[in-house]
DNA sequence: ACGAGCGCCTGTCGGC
DNA sequence: TGCCGACAGGCGCTCG
């Protein structure tokens, strides 16, 4: 489901609390439960449930699309993939059918990693950086510079869309924000990355940061039945707008398949 | 070093 | 109403 803005919104709500539930910062785990075995990559179920009991959440962070629940001695990492979400509820509620990992806290609330499609993954490890080893830079951090990005494009010979979806190049972009960024930069998703000049690269660099910032400002995008709570979907220029007129030139938005993914573009504004 | 294809899963929606 | 295919915010794998 979620990309960087959605994951970041979830992180902030867990950390700061909402009208519906308090912050889960500094909550102590009474018991950890694994409801679907494949969701937890490591360690095994017994080690997880034994080790997490009694640990307190000391910080909630994010790296790319990963949520980081920093605890006393280890960190719980969660990647929501396509349909994952995090909910906080009273532990008197019946356990929902999509709960995959549950942390019951001492104050009778619980946090659940819910995931209908079971693509999501979790890790409970002492050294989270090992899991993040292959991730590229955070696109909104200062270490992600125009020069770095230009270098990332020109030292590879790749189609723009798969390059931007590649988490080892930039961490956090997914199908929505890639399509929106390419439209904003007026770049065709099948453009070859090594055939670009600095002007072109800067346009895309700015577009990536712009759409991510707007996504964050709108608290992410809510589509279908999954993630709720953001309204960036109302501001999409191309994503899932096949056939609708381009907001710049009126040409119908086109849908093609690139990297097995739906790809939306204005064939007039975005040319190779 | 690339992209294409496929597998992993379940739910929703539109067409017939 | 029921069935069936298309589609869904991701990513790891194999194969050319």
XYZ file of C-alpha atoms (C1' of nucleotides) in Angstrom, chain B residues 14-16, chain C residues 1-4:
7
model
C -17.401 -4.017 -13.540
C -19.294 -6.742 -17.224
C -22.098 -10.397 -18.665
C -27.701 -13.159 -8.270
C -23.441 -15.408 -9.486
C -19.354 -16.017 -11.896
C -14.973 -14.439 -13.942
